[in-house]
Coordinates of N, CA and C and ligand atoms in Angstrom, one line a residue:
M27 N -65.1 -70.9 24.9 CA -66.1 -71.0 23.8 C -66.7 -69.6 23.6
K28 N -66.8 -69.2 22.3 CA -67.4 -67.9 22.0 C -68.9 -68.1 22.0
R29 N -69.6 -67.1 22.7 CA -71.0 -67.1 22.6 C -71.5 -65.7 22.2
K30 N -72.8 -65.7 21.7 CA -73.3 -64.4 21.3 C -74.1 -63.8 22.4
E31 N -74.0 -62.5 22.6 CA -74.7 -61.8 23.6 C -75.4 -60.6 22.9
M32 N -76.7 -60.4 23.2 CA -77.4 -59.3 22.6 C -77.5 -58.1 23.6
I33 N -77.1 -56.9 23.2 CA -77.1 -55.8 24.1 C -78.0 -54.7 23.5
Y34 N -78.9 -54.1 24.3 CA -79.7 -53.0 23.8 C -78.9 -51.8 23.8
M35 N -78.4 -51.4 22.6 CA -77.4 -50.3 22.5 C -78.0 -49.0 22.1
T36 N -79.0 -49.0 21.2 CA -79.5 -47.7 20.6 C -81.0 -47.5 20.9
P37 N -81.3 -46.6 21.8 CA -82.8 -46.4 22.1 C -83.5 -45.8 20.9
M38 N -84.8 -46.1 20.9 CA -85.6 -45.7 19.8 C -85.5 -44.2 19.4
P39 N -85.6 -43.2 20.3 CA -85.5 -41.8 19.9 C -84.2 -41.5 19.1
V40 N -83.1 -42.2 19.5 CA -81.8 -41.9 18.8 C -81.9 -42.5 17.4
R41 N -82.6 -43.7 17.3 CA -82.7 -44.3 16.0 C -83.6 -43.4 15.1
I42 N -84.7 -42.9 15.6 CA -85.6 -42.1 14.8 C -84.9 -40.8 14.4
W43 N -84.2 -40.2 15.4 CA -83.4 -39.0 15.0 C -82.4 -39.3 13.9
H44 N -81.6 -40.5 14.1 CA -80.5 -40.7 13.2 C -81.0 -40.9 11.8
W45 N -82.1 -41.6 11.5 CA -82.5 -41.9 10.1 C -83.2 -40.7 9.5
L46 N -83.9 -40.0 10.4 CA -84.5 -38.7 9.9 C -83.4 -37.8 9.4
N47 N -82.4 -37.7 10.3 CA -81.3 -36.8 10.1 C -80.5 -37.2 8.8
A48 N -80.2 -38.5 8.7 CA -79.4 -39.0 7.6 C -80.2 -38.7 6.3
F49 N -81.5 -39.0 6.3 CA -82.3 -38.8 5.1 C -82.3 -37.3 4.7
G50 N -82.5 -36.5 5.8 CA -82.5 -35.0 5.6 C -81.1 -34.5 5.1
I51 N -80.0 -35.0 5.6 CA -78.7 -34.5 5.2 C -78.4 -34.9 3.8
V52 N -78.7 -36.1 3.4 CA -78.5 -36.6 2.1 C -79.3 -35.8 1.1
T53 N -80.6 -35.5 1.4 CA -81.4 -34.6 0.6 C -80.8 -33.2 0.5
L54 N -80.3 -32.7 1.6 CA -79.7 -31.4 1.6 C -78.5 -31.4 0.7
C55 N -77.7 -32.4 0.7 CA -76.4 -32.5 -0.1 C -76.8 -32.5 -1.6
I56 N -77.8 -33.3 -2.0 CA -78.1 -33.4 -3.4 C -78.8 -32.1 -3.9
T57 N -79.8 -31.6 -3.1 CA -80.4 -30.4 -3.6 C -79.5 -29.2 -3.5
G58 N -78.6 -29.2 -2.5 CA -77.6 -28.2 -2.4 C -76.7 -28.1 -3.6
L59 N -76.3 -29.3 -4.1 CA -75.4 -29.4 -5.3 C -76.1 -28.7 -6.5
Q60 N -77.5 -29.1 -6.6 CA -78.2 -28.5 -7.8 C -78.3 -27.0 -7.6
I61 N -78.5 -26.5 -6.4 CA -78.6 -25.0 -6.2 C -77.3 -24.3 -6.4
R62 N -76.2 -25.0 -6.1 CA -74.9 -24.4 -6.2 C -74.4 -24.5 -7.7
F63 N -74.7 -25.6 -8.4 CA -74.3 -25.8 -9.8 C -75.5 -26.0 -10.7
P64 N -76.4 -25.1 -10.8 CA -77.6 -25.3 -11.6 C -77.4 -25.6 -13.0
D65 N -76.2 -25.2 -13.6 CA -76.0 -25.4 -15.0 C -75.5 -26.9 -15.3
Y66 N -75.0 -27.5 -14.2 CA -74.5 -28.9 -14.4 C -75.3 -30.0 -13.8
I67 N -76.0 -29.6 -12.7 CA -76.8 -30.7 -12.0 C -78.3 -30.3 -12.0
N68 N -79.1 -31.3 -12.4 CA -80.5 -31.1 -12.4 C -81.2 -32.4 -12.0
V69 N -81.5 -32.6 -10.7 CA -82.1 -33.8 -10.3 C -83.5 -33.6 -10.0
F70 N -83.9 -32.4 -9.6 CA -85.3 -32.2 -9.1 C -86.1 -31.3 -10.0
G71 N -85.8 -31.3 -11.3 CA -86.6 -30.5 -12.2 C -86.1 -29.0 -12.1
S72 N -86.9 -28.2 -11.6 CA -86.6 -26.7 -11.7 C -85.7 -26.3 -10.5
Y73 N -85.1 -25.2 -10.6 CA -84.2 -24.6 -9.6 C -85.1 -24.3 -8.3
K74 N -86.3 -23.8 -8.6 CA -87.2 -23.5 -7.5 C -87.6 -24.7 -6.7
A75 N -87.8 -25.8 -7.4 CA -88.2 -27.1 -6.7 C -87.0 -27.6 -5.8
A76 N -85.8 -27.4 -6.3 CA -84.6 -27.8 -5.5 C -84.5 -26.9 -4.3
I77 N -84.8 -25.6 -4.4 CA -84.8 -24.7 -3.2 C -85.9 -25.1 -2.2
R78 N -87.1 -25.4 -2.7 CA -88.2 -25.8 -1.8 C -87.8 -27.0 -1.0
L79 N -87.3 -28.0 -1.8 CA -87.0 -29.3 -1.1 C -85.8 -29.1 -0.1
H80 N -84.8 -28.3 -0.5 CA -83.7 -28.0 0.3 C -84.2 -27.3 1.7
N81 N -85.1 -26.4 1.5 CA -85.6 -25.7 2.7 C -86.4 -26.7 3.6
T82 N -87.2 -27.6 3.0 CA -88.0 -28.5 3.8 C -87.0 -29.5 4.5
A83 N -86.0 -30.0 3.8 CA -85.1 -30.9 4.4 C -84.3 -30.2 5.5
G84 N -84.1 -28.9 5.4 CA -83.4 -28.2 6.4 C -84.3 -28.1 7.7
V85 N -85.6 -27.9 7.5 CA -86.5 -27.9 8.6 C -86.5 -29.3 9.3
V86 N -86.6 -30.3 8.5 CA -86.6 -31.7 9.1 C -85.3 -31.9 9.9
V87 N -84.2 -31.6 9.4 CA -82.9 -31.8 10.1 C -82.9 -30.9 11.4
S88 N -83.4 -29.7 11.3 CA -83.4 -28.9 12.5 C -84.3 -29.5 13.6
I89 N -85.5 -29.9 13.2 CA -86.4 -30.5 14.2 C -85.8 -31.8 14.8
S90 N -85.2 -32.6 13.9 CA -84.6 -33.9 14.4 C -83.4 -33.6 15.3
Y91 N -82.7 -32.5 15.0 CA -81.6 -32.1 15.9 C -82.1 -31.8 17.3
L92 N -83.2 -31.1 17.4 CA -83.8 -30.7 18.7 C -84.3 -32.0 19.4
L93 N -84.8 -33.0 18.6 CA -85.1 -34.3 19.2 C -83.9 -34.9 19.9
W94 N -82.8 -34.9 19.1 CA -81.6 -35.6 19.6 C -81.1 -34.9 20.9
L95 N -81.1 -33.5 20.8 CA -80.6 -32.8 22.0 C -81.5 -33.0 23.2
T96 N -82.8 -32.9 23.0 CA -83.7 -33.0 24.1 C -83.6 -34.4 24.7
Y97 N -83.5 -35.4 23.8 CA -83.4 -36.8 24.3 C -82.1 -37.0 25.2
Y98 N -81.0 -36.6 24.7 CA -79.7 -36.8 25.5 C -79.6 -35.9 26.7
I99 N -80.2 -34.7 26.7 CA -80.1 -33.8 27.8 C -81.1 -34.1 28.9
M100 N -82.4 -34.2 28.4 CA -83.5 -34.3 29.4 C -83.9 -35.7 29.7
V101 N -83.8 -36.6 28.8 CA -84.3 -38.0 29.1 C -83.1 -38.9 29.5
A102 N -82.2 -39.1 28.6 CA -81.1 -40.1 28.9 C -80.1 -39.4 29.9
K103 N -79.9 -38.2 29.8 CA -79.0 -37.4 30.7 C -77.6 -38.0 30.7
N104 N -77.2 -38.4 29.5 CA -75.8 -39.0 29.5 C -75.0 -38.4 28.3
L105 N -75.4 -37.2 27.8 CA -74.7 -36.7 26.7 C -73.2 -36.6 26.9
I106 N -72.8 -36.1 28.1 CA -71.4 -35.8 28.4 C -70.7 -37.2 28.5
R107 N -71.2 -38.1 29.2 CA -70.6 -39.4 29.4 C -70.4 -40.1 28.1
I108 N -71.4 -40.0 27.2 CA -71.3 -40.8 25.9 C -70.5 -40.1 24.9
Y109 N -70.6 -38.8 24.8 CA -70.0 -38.0 23.7 C -68.7 -37.3 23.9
V110 N -68.4 -37.0 25.2 CA -67.2 -36.2 25.5 C -66.0 -37.1 25.8
P111 N -64.9 -37.0 25.1 CA -63.7 -37.9 25.3 C -63.1 -37.6 26.7
T112 N -62.6 -38.6 27.3 CA -61.9 -38.5 28.6 C -60.5 -38.1 28.4
M113 N -59.7 -37.8 29.4 CA -58.3 -37.5 29.3 C -57.6 -38.7 28.7
E114 N -58.0 -39.9 29.3 CA -57.4 -41.1 28.8 C -57.7 -41.4 27.3
D115 N -58.9 -41.0 26.9 CA -59.2 -41.1 25.4 C -58.2 -40.3 24.6
L116 N -58.0 -39.1 25.1 CA -57.1 -38.1 24.3 C -55.6 -38.5 24.4
K117 N -55.2 -39.0 25.6 CA -53.8 -39.3 25.8 C -53.4 -40.6 25.0
S118 N -54.2 -41.6 25.1 CA -53.8 -42.9 24.4 C -54.9 -43.5 23.5
G119 N -56.1 -43.3 23.9 CA -57.2 -44.0 23.2 C -57.3 -43.6 21.7
V120 N -57.1 -42.3 21.4 CA -57.2 -41.9 20.0 C -56.2 -42.6 19.2
F121 N -54.9 -42.6 19.7 CA -53.8 -43.2 19.0 C -54.1 -44.7 18.8
R122 N -54.6 -45.4 19.9 CA -54.8 -46.8 19.8 C -55.9 -47.1 18.7
Q123 N -56.9 -46.2 18.6 CA -58.0 -46.4 17.7 C -57.5 -46.1 16.2
I124 N -56.6 -45.1 16.1 CA -56.1 -44.8 14.7 C -55.3 -46.1 14.3
C125 N -54.5 -46.6 15.2 CA -53.7 -47.8 14.8 C -54.7 -49.0 14.3
F126 N -55.8 -49.1 15.0 CA -56.7 -50.1 14.6 C -57.3 -49.9 13.2
Y127 N -57.8 -48.7 13.0 CA -58.4 -48.4 11.7 C -57.4 -48.4 10.6
A128 N -56.1 -48.0 10.9 CA -55.2 -47.9 9.8 C -54.3 -49.2 9.6
L129 N -54.2 -50.0 10.7 CA -53.3 -51.1 10.5 C -53.9 -52.5 11.1
T130 N -54.2 -52.5 12.4 CA -54.5 -53.8 13.0 C -55.8 -54.4 12.5
Y131 N -56.7 -53.5 12.0 CA -58.0 -54.1 11.5 C -57.7 -55.0 10.3
F132 N -56.7 -54.5 9.5 CA -56.3 -55.3 8.3 C -55.5 -56.6 8.6
Q133 N -55.0 -56.7 9.9 CA -54.3 -57.9 10.3 C -55.3 -58.8 11.0
G134 N -56.6 -58.4 11.0 CA -57.6 -59.3 11.6 C -57.7 -59.2 13.2
K135 N -57.0 -58.2 13.7 CA -57.1 -58.0 15.2 C -58.4 -57.4 15.6
P136 N -58.8 -57.6 16.9 CA -60.1 -57.1 17.3 C -60.0 -55.6 17.6
N137 N -61.2 -55.0 17.6 CA -61.3 -53.5 17.9 C -60.9 -53.3 19.4
P138 N -60.0 -52.4 19.6 CA -59.6 -52.2 21.0 C -60.7 -51.6 21.9
H139 N -61.7 -51.0 21.3 CA -62.8 -50.5 22.0 C -64.0 -51.5 22.1
H140 N -64.5 -51.8 23.3 CA -65.6 -52.7 23.5 C -66.8 -51.9 23.8
S141 N -67.8 -51.8 22.9 CA -69.0 -50.9 23.1 C -69.9 -51.5 24.2
T142 N -70.4 -50.6 25.0 CA -71.4 -51.0 26.0 C -72.4 -49.8 25.9
P143 N -73.6 -50.0 26.4 CA -74.6 -48.8 26.4 C -74.0 -47.6 27.1
E144 N -73.2 -47.8 28.1 CA -72.6 -46.6 28.9 C -71.4 -46.0 28.1
S145 N -70.7 -46.9 27.3 CA -69.5 -46.4 26.6 C -69.6 -46.8 25.2
K146 N -70.6 -46.2 24.5 CA -70.9 -46.7 23.1 C -69.8 -46.4 22.1
F147 N -69.1 -45.2 22.3 CA -68.2 -44.8 21.2 C -66.8 -45.0 21.5
N148 N -66.0 -45.3 20.6 CA -64.5 -45.3 20.8 C -64.0 -43.8 20.8
P149 N -62.8 -43.6 21.2 CA -62.3 -42.2 21.3 C -62.4 -41.4 20.0
I150 N -62.2 -42.0 18.9 CA -62.3 -41.2 17.6 C -63.8 -40.9 17.3
Q151 N -64.7 -41.9 17.6 CA -66.1 -41.6 17.3 C -66.5 -40.5 18.2
K152 N -66.1 -40.5 19.5 CA -66.5 -39.4 20.5 C -66.0 -38.1 19.9
L153 N -64.8 -38.0 19.5 CA -64.2 -36.7 19.0 C -65.0 -36.2 17.8
V154 N -65.2 -37.1 16.9 CA -65.9 -36.7 15.6 C -67.3 -36.4 15.8
Y155 N -68.0 -37.3 16.5 CA -69.5 -37.1 16.7 C -69.7 -35.8 17.5
L156 N -68.8 -35.5 18.5 CA -69.0 -34.3 19.3 C -68.9 -33.1 18.5
M157 N -67.8 -33.1 17.6 CA -67.6 -32.0 16.7 C -68.8 -31.8 15.8
I158 N -69.2 -32.9 15.2 CA -70.4 -32.8 14.3 C -71.6 -32.3 15.0
M159 N -71.9 -32.9 16.1 CA -73.2 -32.6 16.7 C -73.3 -31.3 17.5
I160 N -72.1 -30.9 18.0 CA -72.1 -29.7 18.9 C -71.6 -28.4 18.1
I161 N -70.8 -28.6 17.1 CA -70.3 -27.5 16.4 C -70.8 -27.4 14.9
L162 N -70.5 -28.4 14.2 CA -70.9 -28.3 12.7 C -72.4 -28.3 12.4
L163 N -73.1 -29.2 13.0 CA -74.6 -29.2 12.7 C -75.3 -28.0 13.2
P164 N -75.0 -27.5 14.4 CA -75.7 -26.2 14.8 C -75.3 -25.0 13.9
L165 N -74.0 -25.0 13.4 CA -73.5 -24.0 12.5 C -74.2 -24.0 11.2
V166 N -74.4 -25.2 10.7 CA -75.0 -25.4 9.3 C -76.5 -25.0 9.4
I167 N -77.1 -25.4 10.6 CA -78.5 -25.0 10.8 C -78.7 -23.5 10.9
F168 N -77.8 -22.9 11.7 CA -77.8 -21.4 11.9 C -77.6 -20.7 10.6
S169 N -76.6 -21.1 9.8 CA -76.3 -20.3 8.6 C -77.5 -20.6 7.6
G170 N -78.1 -21.8 7.6 CA -79.2 -22.1 6.8 C -80.4 -21.2 7.1
V171 N -80.7 -21.1 8.4 CA -81.8 -20.3 8.8 C -81.6 -18.8 8.4
L172 N -80.4 -18.3 8.5 CA -80.1 -16.9 8.0 C -80.4 -16.8 6.5
L173 N -80.0 -17.8 5.8 CA -80.2 -17.8 4.3 C -81.6 -17.9 3.9
M174 N -82.4 -18.6 4.8 CA -83.8 -18.8 4.5 C -84.6 -17.5 4.8
Y175 N -84.1 -16.7 5.7 CA -84.8 -15.5 6.1 C -83.9 -14.3 6.0
V176 N -83.5 -14.1 4.7 CA -82.5 -13.0 4.5 C -83.1 -11.6 4.8
A177 N -84.3 -11.4 4.4 CA -84.9 -10.0 4.6 C -85.1 -9.7 6.1
P178 N -85.8 -10.6 6.8 CA -86.1 -10.2 8.3 C -84.8 -10.3 9.1
L179 N -83.8 -11.1 8.7 CA -82.6 -11.2 9.5 C -81.4 -10.4 8.9
R180 N -81.8 -9.4 8.1 CA -80.8 -8.6 7.4 C -79.7 -8.0 8.3
E181 N -80.1 -7.4 9.4 CA -79.2 -6.8 10.3 C -78.1 -7.8 10.8
L182 N -78.6 -8.9 11.3 CA -77.7 -9.9 11.8 C -76.7 -10.4 10.7
L183 N -77.3 -10.6 9.5 CA -76.5 -11.0 8.3 C -75.4 -10.1 8.0
L184 N -75.7 -8.8 8.0 CA -74.6 -7.7 7.8 C -73.6 -7.8 8.8
L185 N -74.0 -8.0 10.1 CA -73.1 -8.1 11.2 C -72.1 -9.2 11.0
L186 N -72.6 -10.3 10.4 CA -71.7 -11.5 10.2 C -70.9 -11.4 8.9
G187 N -70.9 -10.3 8.2 CA -70.0 -10.1 7.0 C -70.8 -10.1 5.7
G188 N -72.1 -10.3 5.7 CA -72.8 -10.2 4.4 C -73.1 -11.5 3.8
I189 N -73.9 -11.5 2.8 CA -74.5 -12.7 2.2 C -73.4 -13.6 1.6
K190 N -72.4 -12.9 0.9 CA -71.4 -13.7 0.3 C -70.6 -14.6 1.2
I191 N -70.2 -14.0 2.4 CA -69.5 -14.7 3.4 C -70.4 -15.9 3.9
L192 N -71.6 -15.6 4.1 CA -72.5 -16.6 4.7 C -72.7 -17.7 3.7
V193 N -72.9 -17.4 2.4 CA -73.1 -18.5 1.4 C -71.9 -19.3 1.4
G194 N -70.7 -18.7 1.4 CA -69.4 -19.4 1.3 C -69.3 -20.3 2.6
T195 N -69.6 -19.8 3.7 CA -69.4 -20.6 5.0 C -70.4 -21.8 4.9
H196 N -71.6 -21.5 4.5 CA -72.7 -22.6 4.5 C -72.2 -23.7 3.5
F197 N -71.6 -23.3 2.4 CA -71.1 -24.3 1.4 C -69.9 -25.1 2.0
L198 N -69.0 -24.4 2.7 CA -67.9 -25.1 3.3 C -68.3 -26.1 4.3
L199 N -69.3 -25.7 5.1 CA -69.8 -26.6 6.2 C -70.4 -27.8 5.5
A200 N -71.2 -27.5 4.4 CA -71.8 -28.6 3.7 C -70.7 -29.6 3.1
C201 N -69.6 -29.1 2.7 CA -68.5 -29.9 2.2 C -68.0 -30.8 3.3
C202 N -67.8 -30.2 4.5 CA -67.4 -31.0 5.7 C -68.3 -32.1 5.9
F203 N -69.6 -31.8 5.8 CA -70.6 -32.9 6.1 C -70.5 -34.0 5.1
T204 N -70.4 -33.6 3.8 CA -70.3 -34.6 2.8 C -69.1 -35.5 3.0
S205 N -67.9 -34.9 3.4 CA -66.7 -35.8 3.6 C -67.0 -36.7 4.8
F206 N -67.6 -36.1 5.9 CA -67.9 -36.9 7.1 C -68.7 -38.1 6.7
L207 N -69.7 -37.8 5.9 CA -70.7 -38.9 5.5 C -70.0 -40.1 4.9
F208 N -69.0 -39.9 4.0 CA -68.3 -41.0 3.3 C -67.5 -41.7 4.4
V209 N -66.7 -41.0 5.2 CA -65.9 -41.7 6.2 C -66.7 -42.4 7.2
H210 N -67.8 -41.7 7.7 CA -68.7 -42.3 8.7 C -69.3 -43.7 8.2
I211 N -69.8 -43.7 6.9 CA -70.4 -44.9 6.4 C -69.3 -46.0 6.3
Y212 N -68.1 -45.6 5.8 CA -67.0 -46.6 5.7 C -66.7 -47.2 7.0
L213 N -66.4 -46.3 8.0 CA -66.0 -46.8 9.4 C -67.1 -47.7 10.0
A214 N -68.4 -47.3 9.7 CA -69.5 -48.1 10.3 C -69.5 -49.5 9.7
T215 N -68.9 -49.8 8.6 CA -68.9 -51.1 8.1 C -67.8 -52.0 8.7
L216 N -66.9 -51.4 9.6 CA -65.8 -52.2 10.1 C -66.1 -53.0 11.4
G217 N -67.3 -53.4 11.5 CA -67.7 -54.2 12.7 C -67.2 -55.7 12.4
H218 N -67.7 -56.6 13.3 CA -67.2 -58.0 13.1 C -67.9 -58.6 11.8
T219 N -69.0 -58.0 11.4 CA -69.5 -58.2 10.0 C -69.8 -56.8 9.4
P220 N -69.9 -56.7 8.1 CA -70.1 -55.3 7.6 C -71.4 -54.6 8.1
L221 N -72.4 -55.5 8.5 CA -73.7 -54.8 8.9 C -73.8 -54.8 10.4
A222 N -72.8 -55.2 11.1 CA -72.9 -55.4 12.6 C -73.2 -54.0 13.3
H223 N -72.7 -52.9 12.8 CA -73.0 -51.6 13.4 C -74.3 -51.0 12.9
F224 N -74.8 -51.5 11.7 CA -76.0 -51.0 11.1 C -77.2 -51.5 11.8
K225 N -77.2 -52.8 12.2 CA -78.3 -53.4 12.8 C -78.8 -52.7 14.1
P226 N -77.9 -52.4 15.0 CA -78.4 -51.7 16.2 C -78.9 -50.3 15.9
M227 N -78.5 -49.7 14.8 CA -79.0 -48.4 14.4 C -80.4 -48.5 13.8
W228 N -80.8 -49.8 13.5 CA -82.1 -50.0 12.9 C -83.0 -50.6 14.0
N229 N -82.6 -51.7 14.7 CA -83.5 -52.3 15.7 C -83.1 -52.1 17.1
G230 N -82.0 -51.5 17.4 CA -81.5 -51.2 18.7 C -80.6 -52.2 19.3
W231 N -80.6 -53.4 18.8 CA -79.8 -54.5 19.5 C -78.4 -54.7 18.8
E232 N -77.4 -54.8 19.6 CA -76.1 -55.1 19.0 C -75.7 -56.5 19.4
E233 N -75.1 -57.3 18.5 CA -74.7 -58.6 18.8 C -73.2 -58.5 19.2
E234 N -72.9 -59.0 20.4 CA -71.5 -59.0 20.8 C -71.0 -60.4 21.0
E235 N -69.7 -60.6 20.7 CA -69.1 -61.9 21.0 C -68.5 -61.9 22.4
A236 N -68.9 -62.8 23.2 CA -68.4 -62.9 24.6 C -67.7 -64.3 24.7
S237 N -66.6 -64.4 25.5 CA -66.0 -65.7 25.5 C -65.9 -66.2 27.0
T238 N -67.0 -66.9 27.3 CA -67.1 -67.6 28.6 C -67.8 -68.9 28.3
A239 N -67.7 -69.9 29.2 CA -68.3 -71.2 29.0 C -69.8 -71.2 29.2
E240 N -70.2 -70.4 30.2 CA -71.7 -70.4 30.5 C -72.5 -69.5 29.6
P241 N -73.5 -70.1 28.9 CA -74.3 -69.2 28.1 C -75.2 -68.3 29.1
H242 N -75.3 -67.0 28.7 CA -76.0 -66.1 29.6 C -76.5 -65.0 28.7
E243 N -77.8 -65.1 28.2 CA -78.3 -64.1 27.3 C -78.8 -62.9 28.1
K244 N -78.4 -61.7 27.6 CA -78.9 -60.4 28.2 C -80.3 -60.0 27.6
S245 N -80.7 -60.7 26.5 CA -81.9 -60.3 25.9 C -82.5 -61.5 25.2
P246 N -83.8 -61.4 24.8 CA -84.5 -62.6 24.2 C -83.7 -63.0 23.0
Ligands
HEM312 C1 -76.8 -42.4 4.8 C2 -76.3 -41.8 5.8 C3 -75.8 -42.5 7.1 C4 -75.6 -43.8 7.4 C5 -75.7 -45.0 6.5 C6 -75.2 -43.8 8.8 C7 -74.9 -45.0 9.6 C8 -74.6 -45.0 10.9 C9 -74.4 -46.2 11.7 C10 -74.3 -47.6 11.1 C11 -74.2 -45.9 13.0 C12 -73.9 -46.8 14.2 C13 -72.5 -47.1 14.2 C14 -71.7 -46.0 14.7 O1 -71.9 -45.5 15.8 O2 -70.7 -45.6 14.0 C15 -74.4 -44.4 13.1 C16 -74.3 -43.7 14.2 C17 -74.3 -42.3 14.3 N1 -74.4 -41.5 13.2 FE1 -74.7 -42.0 11.3 N2 -75.2 -42.6 9.3 C18 -75.6 -41.7 8.3 C19 -75.6 -40.3 8.4 C20 -75.3 -39.6 9.5 C21 -75.3 -38.2 9.5 C22 -75.6 -37.3 8.4 C23 -74.9 -37.8 10.8 C24 -74.7 -36.4 11.4 C25 -75.0 -35.3 11.0 C26 -74.7 -39.0 11.5 C27 -74.3 -39.1 12.9 C28 -74.2 -40.2 13.6 C29 -74.1 -40.2 15.1 C30 -73.9 -39.0 16.0 C31 -74.1 -41.5 15.5 C32 -74.1 -42.1 16.9 C33 -75.6 -42.0 17.4 C34 -75.8 -42.4 18.8 O3 -75.8 -43.6 19.1 O4 -75.9 -41.5 19.7 N3 -74.9 -40.1 10.7 N4 -74.6 -43.9 11.8

């Protein structure tokens, strides 16, 4: 008999970080579009207003990134266990998960990865989240800070190839983020119900289906 089990999957600091970050990144994408294509896109009135909002959202994203990093390194102390793929993940897990997303999901088969608080992410999530959180997000923050303080950081900016290179890199990184966002939201809807992965990101608790005869709740 199938029974429901509630598992506390996402602690509050991670949820606060995630939604602050999501709100900040979406704001950055929209204001960034207006700043890049001012003749075609005008969502926030003036060009100056878009820049002000873009800079503020950048500060919010940077602070929330520090919250995420501090929480996983100093408090939970499980950044590596949760985010870094194992050899087994790389050898067979990634392929198994691709088969699920591309094929077996549409045949109604269950997800090969069973999430637990100790192993929250499937091999693909680990790879993508690691790349986003350890490479892309720090790079986009770093290039954004350089662009915010062009005059005081002039020397460093010249060392990195000048303002044109930096603007181009910042824009390319932003494009990567925008593509990630679409794929991320789509994949997040592939739980046993479309909102199954969204609920734990909101209230912390994930509903799991367990198949034993004895009911045994892990949570209220
Ligand atoms: C409107 C925008 C967004 C929505 C609706 C959204 C939705 C979700 C959902 C439902 C989850 C839990 C399921 C899962 O783990 O896949 C999640 C987790 C996650 N999201 Fe997002 N997301 C958004 C934006 C972002 C952005 C911009 C980033 C990165 C810069 C991001 C990075 C992550 C990470 C790293 C996790 C795992 C968090 C953890 O448990 O440690 N998300 N997101």
